[in-house]
Every structure is written in structure tokens, then in C-alpha cells.
């Protein structure tokens, strides 16, 4: 998922044991070495699809549209650690983000290209249809995650990709440009959509806690509120987290990280 969690475990590295065959004096051939794990690639991701590989450079957008279905069926991974196995999909997340962009606070909407922000919200996690929802606990370096996503967007939108021959490739170029703008995080629109990403996560966090009726504490996600940059969006975060405080108080319980909810911005 787009909003990071603080990893608590640096283990999970693959350990390769060396074979020391001193007991077999007959064979002088060295033991076969374990094959190194193949680096992630679009080819390897496509090979694992449960459906047929889409046709590249099609004159129809249908292969691309069929592959988009994976955004509807791929779950956001961060919640799974808490037993939420039938939670939101990547497209669920992006849909509500797109609606949030249309409701931008007046202090921001007058300065934003709102329709462009809506497009960005719908595109920013598109690469996850092959890459998957990588979280910090997966221990994939940021550079490697960016490589996988860039390779996927090239496959989807590049000249030799799924949209390369549709509309002379112009629509595909436009989608990839929006994705890259979000990744670069330099324009006001991209900063706003990054904040929207975090606000949507906080909304979902509170909603899952409500469904858990006080038995599910997702407070470790609330720290993303401190990463929100634009003032109008910071106020939304404070409002969501105040709502969370009242929910837990109403149950007579104390949830984790509540101190963040009343802290004013430094």
C-alpha cells in the first residue's frame, strides 16, 4: 500500500548453506549450486498470471482493460497482518481517492487543476496490477520498487506496450506522464494527491476499527498523518484522528498512538 509502515523486523533474508561433502571420496564433482532467484520482471509477473498473457501492441484497448481487472481483485496488503483478509482492493482505494480530489478544500481547489488530480488518483497505483501492493515490511528497497513500477508502466503504456498502438499511443503516453508526475512529487497537484493517499488510508483505518467494535487497534497506521504536507489536508487528518479518539473513549478503552491526534503541527 501507498502509505508506509515502520518495519520492525530486519530478518527474512535468504540464507544459503554451503555443502561440505567430505564423506564422499568417490565423486570428485562439486555439488550443484542452488540457482539464484530470478530478479523481478514484467515477464516473470505475467508468467504467474492465472489468465492468458495480454497481447502487446494491439490495435484495441481491450487487452489493457482486461489487465486492469487485477486492480479490482488485488487486496491492499497492509491490513492483512491484522486478519483483514477480505478488505479493500487497490481500485477501491483509488476510487475513493478520486472522489476526495473533487472535494478539495477551498484553500487548495482554487490553486489546483482538480480534474488532473482526479486522473492522478486513478493512475498513481496502476503499476500494482503486476507489481502488487509492496509495503515496507516486504523489505523491497525503494529504488527496486520504483524500477518494477517503471517497467510495468512501460509495458502498459510504452510504444511496444499494451496501449502502444491505440490512438497512436497518445493516451498511453498521457497516462504514464501522470504516473511519473506523481512519483516525482514536484507539482502542487502531485503533493495534493500524495496527501489524499494518506487521508484515504486514515479513513479506512478508522472504518476498520469501527467494524472491529473495539477489538481491532490499527493505531500504527495513524503516524502517516504526520507526513501530510498541505495545510488544508492536515486539518482533515486532525478531524479524522479526533473522531478516532472519541470512538475509543466511547468504548472506555485506550488505543495506541492517541497522543498524535491532539498534537498541533510543529
PDB file of C-alpha atoms in Angstrom:
ATOM      1  CA  UNK A   1       0.000   0.000   0.000  1.00  0.00           C
ATOM      2  CA  UNK A   2       0.939   3.631  -0.915  1.00  0.00           C
ATOM      3  CA  UNK A   3       1.357   4.746   2.760  1.00  0.00           C
ATOM      4  CA  UNK A   4       4.428   3.143   4.528  1.00  0.00           C
ATOM      5  CA  UNK A   5       4.628   1.276   7.845  1.00  0.00           C
ATOM      6  CA  UNK A   6       7.725   1.260  10.062  1.00  0.00           C
ATOM      7  CA  UNK A   7       9.361  -2.178   9.661  1.00  0.00           C
ATOM      8  CA  UNK A   8      10.096  -3.890  12.946  1.00  0.00           C
ATOM      9  CA  UNK A   9      11.924  -6.888  11.687  1.00  0.00           C
ATOM     10  CA  UNK A  10      15.013  -6.838   9.501  1.00  0.00           C
ATOM     11  CA  UNK A  11      15.119 -10.597   9.281  1.00  0.00           C
ATOM     12  CA  UNK A  12      13.697 -12.666   6.430  1.00  0.00           C
ATOM     13  CA  UNK A  13      16.912 -12.585   4.394  1.00  0.00           C
ATOM     14  CA  UNK A  14      17.571 -15.734   2.414  1.00  0.00           C
ATOM     15  CA  UNK A  15      20.320 -17.872   3.890  1.00  0.00           C
ATOM     16  CA  UNK A  16      22.217 -20.170   1.555  1.00  0.00           C
ATOM     17  CA  UNK A  17      24.101 -23.039   3.223  1.00  0.00           C
ATOM     18  CA  UNK A  18      27.250 -24.350   1.596  1.00  0.00           C
ATOM     19  CA  UNK A  19      27.543 -28.067   1.010  1.00  0.00           C
ATOM     20  CA  UNK A  20      30.605 -29.695   2.543  1.00  0.00           C
ATOM     21  CA  UNK A  21      30.805 -33.183   1.137  1.00  0.00           C
ATOM     22  CA  UNK A  22      33.919 -34.693   2.727  1.00  0.00           C
ATOM     23  CA  UNK A  23      32.371 -38.107   3.234  1.00  0.00           C
ATOM     24  CA  UNK A  24      32.070 -38.994  -0.449  1.00  0.00           C
ATOM     25  CA  UNK A  25      35.556 -39.801  -1.714  1.00  0.00           C
ATOM     26  CA  UNK A  26      34.241 -41.443  -4.856  1.00  0.00           C
ATOM     27  CA  UNK A  27      32.777 -38.431  -6.624  1.00  0.00           C
ATOM     28  CA  UNK A  28      35.084 -35.528  -7.383  1.00  0.00           C
ATOM     29  CA  UNK A  29      32.340 -33.408  -8.929  1.00  0.00           C
ATOM     30  CA  UNK A  30      31.313 -30.405  -6.794  1.00  0.00           C
ATOM     31  CA  UNK A  31      27.704 -30.300  -5.573  1.00  0.00           C
ATOM     32  CA  UNK A  32      25.296 -28.385  -7.758  1.00  0.00           C
ATOM     33  CA  UNK A  33      24.880 -24.791  -6.583  1.00  0.00           C
ATOM     34  CA  UNK A  34      21.382 -23.508  -5.879  1.00  0.00           C
ATOM     35  CA  UNK A  35      20.082 -21.395  -8.738  1.00  0.00           C
ATOM     36  CA  UNK A  36      19.945 -17.706  -7.809  1.00  0.00           C
ATOM     37  CA  UNK A  37      16.495 -16.223  -7.502  1.00  0.00           C
ATOM     38  CA  UNK A  38      15.453 -14.528 -10.718  1.00  0.00           C
ATOM     39  CA  UNK A  39      15.045 -10.745 -10.370  1.00  0.00           C
ATOM     40  CA  UNK A  40      11.500  -9.447 -10.674  1.00  0.00           C
ATOM     41  CA  UNK A  41      10.474  -8.602 -14.220  1.00  0.00           C
ATOM     42  CA  UNK A  42       7.289  -7.965 -16.125  1.00  0.00           C
ATOM     43  CA  UNK A  43       7.910 -11.253 -17.922  1.00  0.00           C
ATOM     44  CA  UNK A  44       8.037 -13.199 -14.655  1.00  0.00           C
ATOM     45  CA  UNK A  45       4.939 -11.418 -13.328  1.00  0.00           C
ATOM     46  CA  UNK A  46       2.999 -12.172 -16.498  1.00  0.00           C
ATOM     47  CA  UNK A  47       4.063 -15.822 -16.316  1.00  0.00           C
ATOM     48  CA  UNK A  48       2.310 -16.093 -12.945  1.00  0.00           C
ATOM     49  CA  UNK A  49      -1.000 -14.658 -14.135  1.00  0.00           C
ATOM     50  CA  UNK A  50      -3.955 -17.044 -13.853  1.00  0.00           C
ATOM     51  CA  UNK A  51      -5.157 -15.846 -17.255  1.00  0.00           C
ATOM     52  CA  UNK A  52      -3.595 -15.712 -20.705  1.00  0.00           C
ATOM     53  CA  UNK A  53      -0.899 -13.119 -21.291  1.00  0.00           C
ATOM     54  CA  UNK A  54      -2.348  -9.945 -22.875  1.00  0.00           C
ATOM     55  CA  UNK A  55      -1.468  -9.114 -26.477  1.00  0.00           C
ATOM     56  CA  UNK A  56       1.001  -6.243 -26.759  1.00  0.00           C
ATOM     57  CA  UNK A  57       0.718  -3.551 -29.450  1.00  0.00           C
ATOM     58  CA  UNK A  58      -2.911  -4.409 -30.044  1.00  0.00           C
ATOM     59  CA  UNK A  59      -4.970  -2.010 -32.112  1.00  0.00           C
ATOM     60  CA  UNK A  60      -7.660  -2.401 -29.442  1.00  0.00           C
ATOM     61  CA  UNK A  61      -7.551  -1.182 -25.807  1.00  0.00           C
ATOM     62  CA  UNK A  62      -9.256  -4.404 -24.635  1.00  0.00           C
ATOM     63  CA  UNK A  63      -6.071  -6.275 -23.551  1.00  0.00           C
ATOM     64  CA  UNK A  64      -5.165  -3.298 -21.352  1.00  0.00           C
ATOM     65  CA  UNK A  65      -8.693  -3.049 -19.976  1.00  0.00           C
ATOM     66  CA  UNK A  66      -8.776  -6.745 -19.125  1.00  0.00           C
ATOM     67  CA  UNK A  67      -5.479  -6.472 -17.250  1.00  0.00           C
ATOM     68  CA  UNK A  68      -6.869  -3.554 -15.234  1.00  0.00           C
ATOM     69  CA  UNK A  69      -9.230  -6.058 -13.602  1.00  0.00           C
ATOM     70  CA  UNK A  70      -6.306  -7.086 -11.406  1.00  0.00           C
ATOM     71  CA  UNK A  71      -6.622  -3.772  -9.571  1.00  0.00           C
ATOM     72  CA  UNK A  72     -10.142  -4.839  -8.573  1.00  0.00           C
ATOM     73  CA  UNK A  73      -9.024  -8.231  -7.262  1.00  0.00           C
ATOM     74  CA  UNK A  74      -5.634  -7.395  -5.674  1.00  0.00           C
ATOM     75  CA  UNK A  75      -6.012  -6.501  -1.999  1.00  0.00           C
ATOM     76  CA  UNK A  76      -4.141  -3.796  -0.139  1.00  0.00           C
ATOM     77  CA  UNK A  77      -1.577  -5.752   1.842  1.00  0.00           C
ATOM     78  CA  UNK A  78      -1.071  -3.677   4.997  1.00  0.00           C
ATOM     79  CA  UNK A  79      -4.393  -4.726   6.519  1.00  0.00           C
ATOM     80  CA  UNK A  80      -3.796  -8.464   6.105  1.00  0.00           C
ATOM     81  CA  UNK A  81      -1.471  -8.599   9.103  1.00  0.00           C
ATOM     82  CA  UNK A  82      -4.467  -7.723  11.241  1.00  0.00           C
ATOM     83  CA  UNK A  83      -6.646 -10.505   9.889  1.00  0.00           C
ATOM     84  CA  UNK A  84      -8.499  -8.297   7.401  1.00  0.00           C
ATOM     85  CA  UNK A  85      -8.360 -10.747   4.518  1.00  0.00           C
ATOM     86  CA  UNK A  86     -11.389  -9.542   2.560  1.00  0.00           C
ATOM     87  CA  UNK A  87     -10.626  -5.840   2.791  1.00  0.00           C
ATOM     88  CA  UNK A  88     -10.278  -3.134   0.201  1.00  0.00           C
ATOM     89  CA  UNK A  89      -8.718  -3.682  -3.199  1.00  0.00           C
ATOM     90  CA  UNK A  90      -6.269  -1.327  -4.882  1.00  0.00           C
ATOM     91  CA  UNK A  91      -9.047   0.028  -7.094  1.00  0.00           C
ATOM     92  CA  UNK A  92     -11.294   0.562  -4.040  1.00  0.00           C
ATOM     93  CA  UNK A  93      -8.575   2.766  -2.594  1.00  0.00           C
ATOM     94  CA  UNK A  94      -8.049   4.724  -5.806  1.00  0.00           C
ATOM     95  CA  UNK A  95     -11.765   5.238  -6.383  1.00  0.00           C
ATOM     96  CA  UNK A  96     -12.329   6.972  -3.051  1.00  0.00           C
ATOM     97  CA  UNK A  97      -9.139   8.961  -3.591  1.00  0.00           C
ATOM     98  CA  UNK A  98     -10.551  10.237  -6.881  1.00  0.00           C
ATOM     99  CA  UNK A  99     -13.718  11.414  -5.128  1.00  0.00           C
ATOM    100  CA  UNK A 100     -11.668  13.096  -2.391  1.00  0.00           C
ATOM    101  CA  UNK A 101      -9.798  15.118  -5.040  1.00  0.00           C
ATOM    102  CA  UNK A 102     -13.138  16.521  -6.231  1.00  0.00           C
ATOM    103  CA  UNK A 103     -13.833  17.729  -2.690  1.00  0.00           C
ATOM    104  CA  UNK A 104     -10.548  19.571  -2.234  1.00  0.00           C
ATOM    105  CA  UNK A 105     -10.681  22.271   0.469  1.00  0.00           C
ATOM    106  CA  UNK A 106     -11.420  25.734  -0.999  1.00  0.00           C
ATOM    107  CA  UNK A 107      -7.990  26.967   0.104  1.00  0.00           C
ATOM    108  CA  UNK A 108      -6.491  24.395  -2.284  1.00  0.00           C
ATOM    109  CA  UNK A 109      -9.062  23.921  -5.035  1.00  0.00           C
ATOM    110  CA  UNK A 110      -8.584  27.464  -6.317  1.00  0.00           C
ATOM    111  CA  UNK A 111      -4.890  26.682  -6.913  1.00  0.00           C
ATOM    112  CA  UNK A 112      -5.259  23.144  -8.249  1.00  0.00           C
ATOM    113  CA  UNK A 113      -6.117  21.602 -11.586  1.00  0.00           C
ATOM    114  CA  UNK A 114      -8.716  19.386  -9.912  1.00  0.00           C
ATOM    115  CA  UNK A 115      -9.596  17.209 -12.951  1.00  0.00           C
ATOM    116  CA  UNK A 116      -5.888  16.498 -13.371  1.00  0.00           C
ATOM    117  CA  UNK A 117      -5.694  15.488  -9.698  1.00  0.00           C
ATOM    118  CA  UNK A 118      -8.630  13.125 -10.202  1.00  0.00           C
ATOM    119  CA  UNK A 119      -6.827  11.455 -13.096  1.00  0.00           C
ATOM    120  CA  UNK A 120      -3.696  11.166 -10.984  1.00  0.00           C
ATOM    121  CA  UNK A 121      -5.599   9.497  -8.156  1.00  0.00           C
ATOM    122  CA  UNK A 122      -6.905   6.919 -10.638  1.00  0.00           C
ATOM    123  CA  UNK A 123      -3.457   6.269 -12.127  1.00  0.00           C
ATOM    124  CA  UNK A 124      -0.976   6.530  -9.254  1.00  0.00           C
ATOM    125  CA  UNK A 125      -1.143   2.849  -8.168  1.00  0.00           C
ATOM    126  CA  UNK A 126      -1.760   1.390 -11.625  1.00  0.00           C
ATOM    127  CA  UNK A 127       1.594  -0.412 -11.723  1.00  0.00           C
ATOM    128  CA  UNK A 128       0.494  -2.506  -8.748  1.00  0.00           C
ATOM    129  CA  UNK A 129      -1.604  -4.652 -11.100  1.00  0.00           C
ATOM    130  CA  UNK A 130       1.641  -6.549 -11.776  1.00  0.00           C
ATOM    131  CA  UNK A 131       3.982  -5.334  -9.038  1.00  0.00           C
ATOM    132  CA  UNK A 132       1.492  -5.911  -6.230  1.00  0.00           C
ATOM    133  CA  UNK A 133       0.997  -3.743  -3.155  1.00  0.00           C
ATOM    134  CA  UNK A 134       4.515  -3.604  -1.723  1.00  0.00           C
ATOM    135  CA  UNK A 135       4.758  -2.477   1.907  1.00  0.00           C
ATOM    136  CA  UNK A 136       7.909  -1.604   3.891  1.00  0.00           C
ATOM    137  CA  UNK A 137       7.608  -4.934   5.686  1.00  0.00           C
ATOM    138  CA  UNK A 138       8.363  -6.625   2.367  1.00  0.00           C
ATOM    139  CA  UNK A 139      11.848  -5.081   2.632  1.00  0.00           C
ATOM    140  CA  UNK A 140      11.977  -4.218  -1.061  1.00  0.00           C
ATOM    141  CA  UNK A 141      14.320  -1.209  -1.449  1.00  0.00           C
ATOM    142  CA  UNK A 142      12.678   1.997  -2.646  1.00  0.00           C
ATOM    143  CA  UNK A 143      14.832   2.001  -5.783  1.00  0.00           C
ATOM    144  CA  UNK A 144      13.807  -1.566  -6.634  1.00  0.00           C
ATOM    145  CA  UNK A 145      10.126  -0.781  -6.119  1.00  0.00           C
ATOM    146  CA  UNK A 146      10.483   2.214  -8.446  1.00  0.00           C
ATOM    147  CA  UNK A 147      12.230   0.043 -11.049  1.00  0.00           C
ATOM    148  CA  UNK A 148       9.436  -2.535 -11.023  1.00  0.00           C
ATOM    149  CA  UNK A 149       6.743   0.113 -11.319  1.00  0.00           C
ATOM    150  CA  UNK A 150       8.528   1.969 -14.133  1.00  0.00           C
ATOM    151  CA  UNK A 151       8.992  -1.299 -16.040  1.00  0.00           C
ATOM    152  CA  UNK A 152       5.308  -2.096 -15.610  1.00  0.00           C
ATOM    153  CA  UNK A 153       4.201   1.326 -16.843  1.00  0.00           C
ATOM    154  CA  UNK A 154       6.459   0.917 -19.876  1.00  0.00           C
ATOM    155  CA  UNK A 155       4.773  -2.419 -20.578  1.00  0.00           C
ATOM    156  CA  UNK A 156       1.318  -0.852 -20.203  1.00  0.00           C
ATOM    157  CA  UNK A 157       1.860   2.487 -21.907  1.00  0.00           C
ATOM    158  CA  UNK A 158       5.090   2.387 -23.922  1.00  0.00           C
ATOM    159  CA  UNK A 159       5.379   2.251 -27.701  1.00  0.00           C
ATOM    160  CA  UNK A 160       5.662  -1.543 -27.653  1.00  0.00           C
ATOM    161  CA  UNK A 161       3.236  -1.990 -24.770  1.00  0.00           C
ATOM    162  CA  UNK A 162      -0.462  -2.704 -24.481  1.00  0.00           C
ATOM    163  CA  UNK A 163      -1.505   0.832 -25.436  1.00  0.00           C
ATOM    164  CA  UNK A 164       1.315   1.464 -27.908  1.00  0.00           C
ATOM    165  CA  UNK A 165      -0.893   1.160 -30.989  1.00  0.00           C
ATOM    166  CA  UNK A 166      -4.102   2.562 -29.548  1.00  0.00           C
ATOM    167  CA  UNK A 167      -4.821   6.134 -30.591  1.00  0.00           C
ATOM    168  CA  UNK A 168      -1.274   6.354 -31.972  1.00  0.00           C
ATOM    169  CA  UNK A 169      -0.068   5.736 -28.435  1.00  0.00           C
ATOM    170  CA  UNK A 170      -1.004   9.205 -27.218  1.00  0.00           C
ATOM    171  CA  UNK A 171      -3.391   8.087 -24.463  1.00  0.00           C
ATOM    172  CA  UNK A 172      -0.794   5.683 -23.110  1.00  0.00           C
ATOM    173  CA  UNK A 173       1.836   8.429 -23.064  1.00  0.00           C
ATOM    174  CA  UNK A 174      -0.578  10.661 -21.176  1.00  0.00           C
ATOM    175  CA  UNK A 175      -1.288   8.013 -18.527  1.00  0.00           C
ATOM    176  CA  UNK A 176       2.408   7.367 -17.973  1.00  0.00           C
ATOM    177  CA  UNK A 177       3.169  11.097 -17.753  1.00  0.00           C
ATOM    178  CA  UNK A 178       0.603  11.462 -14.971  1.00  0.00           C
ATOM    179  CA  UNK A 179       2.069   8.464 -13.158  1.00  0.00           C
ATOM    180  CA  UNK A 180       5.586   9.913 -13.406  1.00  0.00           C
ATOM    181  CA  UNK A 181       4.402  13.308 -12.191  1.00  0.00           C
ATOM    182  CA  UNK A 182       3.005  11.644  -9.070  1.00  0.00           C
ATOM    183  CA  UNK A 183       6.245   9.748  -8.487  1.00  0.00           C
ATOM    184  CA  UNK A 184       8.389  12.874  -8.869  1.00  0.00           C
ATOM    185  CA  UNK A 185       6.278  14.771  -6.301  1.00  0.00           C
ATOM    186  CA  UNK A 186       7.231  18.235  -7.540  1.00  0.00           C
ATOM    187  CA  UNK A 187       3.945  19.821  -8.651  1.00  0.00           C
ATOM    188  CA  UNK A 188       1.256  21.089  -6.301  1.00  0.00           C
ATOM    189  CA  UNK A 189      -1.151  18.577  -7.828  1.00  0.00           C
ATOM    190  CA  UNK A 190       1.165  15.657  -7.040  1.00  0.00           C
ATOM    191  CA  UNK A 191       1.726  16.845  -3.466  1.00  0.00           C
ATOM    192  CA  UNK A 192      -2.025  17.140  -3.018  1.00  0.00           C
ATOM    193  CA  UNK A 193      -2.666  13.613  -4.329  1.00  0.00           C
ATOM    194  CA  UNK A 194       0.046  12.225  -2.053  1.00  0.00           C
ATOM    195  CA  UNK A 195      -1.815  13.845   0.855  1.00  0.00           C
ATOM    196  CA  UNK A 196      -5.104  12.434  -0.427  1.00  0.00           C
ATOM    197  CA  UNK A 197      -3.490   8.988  -0.438  1.00  0.00           C
ATOM    198  CA  UNK A 198      -2.748   9.322   3.282  1.00  0.00           C
ATOM    199  CA  UNK A 199      -6.168  10.768   4.132  1.00  0.00           C
ATOM    200  CA  UNK A 200      -7.859   7.833   2.412  1.00  0.00           C
ATOM    201  CA  UNK A 201      -5.749   5.401   4.421  1.00  0.00           C
ATOM    202  CA  UNK A 202      -6.716   7.130   7.680  1.00  0.00           C
ATOM    203  CA  UNK A 203     -10.402   6.971   6.760  1.00  0.00           C
ATOM    204  CA  UNK A 204     -10.098   3.253   6.070  1.00  0.00           C
ATOM    205  CA  UNK A 205      -8.195   2.685   9.307  1.00  0.00           C
ATOM    206  CA  UNK A 206     -10.971   4.262  11.379  1.00  0.00           C
ATOM    207  CA  UNK A 207     -13.658   2.365   9.471  1.00  0.00           C
ATOM    208  CA  UNK A 208     -11.993  -0.991  10.066  1.00  0.00           C
ATOM    209  CA  UNK A 209     -11.659  -0.155  13.766  1.00  0.00           C
ATOM    210  CA  UNK A 210     -15.371   0.639  13.945  1.00  0.00           C
ATOM    211  CA  UNK A 211     -16.192  -2.708  12.355  1.00  0.00           C
ATOM    212  CA  UNK A 212     -13.915  -4.395  14.875  1.00  0.00           C
ATOM    213  CA  UNK A 213     -16.035  -2.959  17.712  1.00  0.00           C
ATOM    214  CA  UNK A 214     -13.043  -2.165  19.884  1.00  0.00           C
ATOM    215  CA  UNK A 215     -11.195  -5.420  19.280  1.00  0.00           C
ATOM    216  CA  UNK A 216      -9.046  -4.124  16.421  1.00  0.00           C
ATOM    217  CA  UNK A 217      -6.428  -1.436  17.105  1.00  0.00           C
ATOM    218  CA  UNK A 218      -4.875  -0.131  13.886  1.00  0.00           C
ATOM    219  CA  UNK A 219      -3.100   2.788  15.522  1.00  0.00           C
ATOM    220  CA  UNK A 220       0.240   2.036  13.916  1.00  0.00           C
ATOM    221  CA  UNK A 221      -1.156   3.423  10.646  1.00  0.00           C
ATOM    222  CA  UNK A 222      -2.067   6.786  12.162  1.00  0.00           C
ATOM    223  CA  UNK A 223       1.505   8.074  12.025  1.00  0.00           C
ATOM    224  CA  UNK A 224       1.070   8.813   8.291  1.00  0.00           C
ATOM    225  CA  UNK A 225      -0.850  11.930   9.349  1.00  0.00           C
ATOM    226  CA  UNK A 226       2.493  13.483  10.243  1.00  0.00           C
ATOM    227  CA  UNK A 227       3.618  13.093   6.618  1.00  0.00           C
ATOM    228  CA  UNK A 228       0.782  15.194   5.188  1.00  0.00           C
ATOM    229  CA  UNK A 229       2.204  18.431   3.756  1.00  0.00           C
ATOM    230  CA  UNK A 230      -0.624  20.803   2.774  1.00  0.00           C
ATOM    231  CA  UNK A 231      -2.436  22.765   5.473  1.00  0.00           C
ATOM    232  CA  UNK A 232      -5.982  22.065   4.295  1.00  0.00           C
ATOM    233  CA  UNK A 233      -5.287  18.343   4.282  1.00  0.00           C
ATOM    234  CA  UNK A 234      -3.613  18.452   7.701  1.00  0.00           C
ATOM    235  CA  UNK A 235      -6.867  19.706   9.152  1.00  0.00           C
ATOM    236  CA  UNK A 236      -8.735  16.769   7.630  1.00  0.00           C
ATOM    237  CA  UNK A 237      -6.243  14.415   9.260  1.00  0.00           C
ATOM    238  CA  UNK A 238      -6.747  16.044  12.653  1.00  0.00           C
ATOM    239  CA  UNK A 239     -10.516  15.732  12.237  1.00  0.00           C
ATOM    240  CA  UNK A 240     -10.287  12.027  11.370  1.00  0.00           C
ATOM    241  CA  UNK A 241      -7.999  11.325  14.306  1.00  0.00           C
ATOM    242  CA  UNK A 242     -10.216  13.293  16.718  1.00  0.00           C
ATOM    243  CA  UNK A 243     -13.076  11.092  15.553  1.00  0.00           C
ATOM    244  CA  UNK A 244     -10.909   8.090  16.363  1.00  0.00           C
ATOM    245  CA  UNK A 245     -10.215   9.381  19.868  1.00  0.00           C
ATOM    246  CA  UNK A 246     -13.935   9.773  20.537  1.00  0.00           C
ATOM    247  CA  UNK A 247     -14.665   6.282  19.249  1.00  0.00           C
ATOM    248  CA  UNK A 248     -12.193   4.640  21.621  1.00  0.00           C
ATOM    249  CA  UNK A 249     -13.209   6.845  24.539  1.00  0.00           C
ATOM    250  CA  UNK A 250     -16.809   5.831  23.974  1.00  0.00           C
ATOM    251  CA  UNK A 251     -15.769   2.215  24.432  1.00  0.00           C
ATOM    252  CA  UNK A 252     -13.893   3.022  27.632  1.00  0.00           C
ATOM    253  CA  UNK A 253     -10.674   1.838  26.031  1.00  0.00           C
ATOM    254  CA  UNK A 254      -7.317   3.330  25.162  1.00  0.00           C
ATOM    255  CA  UNK A 255      -5.916   2.678  21.717  1.00  0.00           C
ATOM    256  CA  UNK A 256      -2.332   3.065  20.571  1.00  0.00           C
ATOM    257  CA  UNK A 257      -0.808   6.329  19.319  1.00  0.00           C
ATOM    258  CA  UNK A 258      -3.612   8.558  20.543  1.00  0.00           C
ATOM    259  CA  UNK A 259      -1.110  11.255  21.504  1.00  0.00           C
ATOM    260  CA  UNK A 260      -0.752  12.090  17.808  1.00  0.00           C
ATOM    261  CA  UNK A 261      -4.368  13.103  17.488  1.00  0.00           C
ATOM    262  CA  UNK A 262      -4.107  16.255  19.556  1.00  0.00           C
ATOM    263  CA  UNK A 263      -0.581  17.326  18.612  1.00  0.00           C
ATOM    264  CA  UNK A 264      -0.502  20.553  16.650  1.00  0.00           C
ATOM    265  CA  UNK A 265       1.799  20.770  13.658  1.00  0.00           C
ATOM    266  CA  UNK A 266       5.292  21.864  14.516  1.00  0.00           C
TER     267      UNK A 266
END
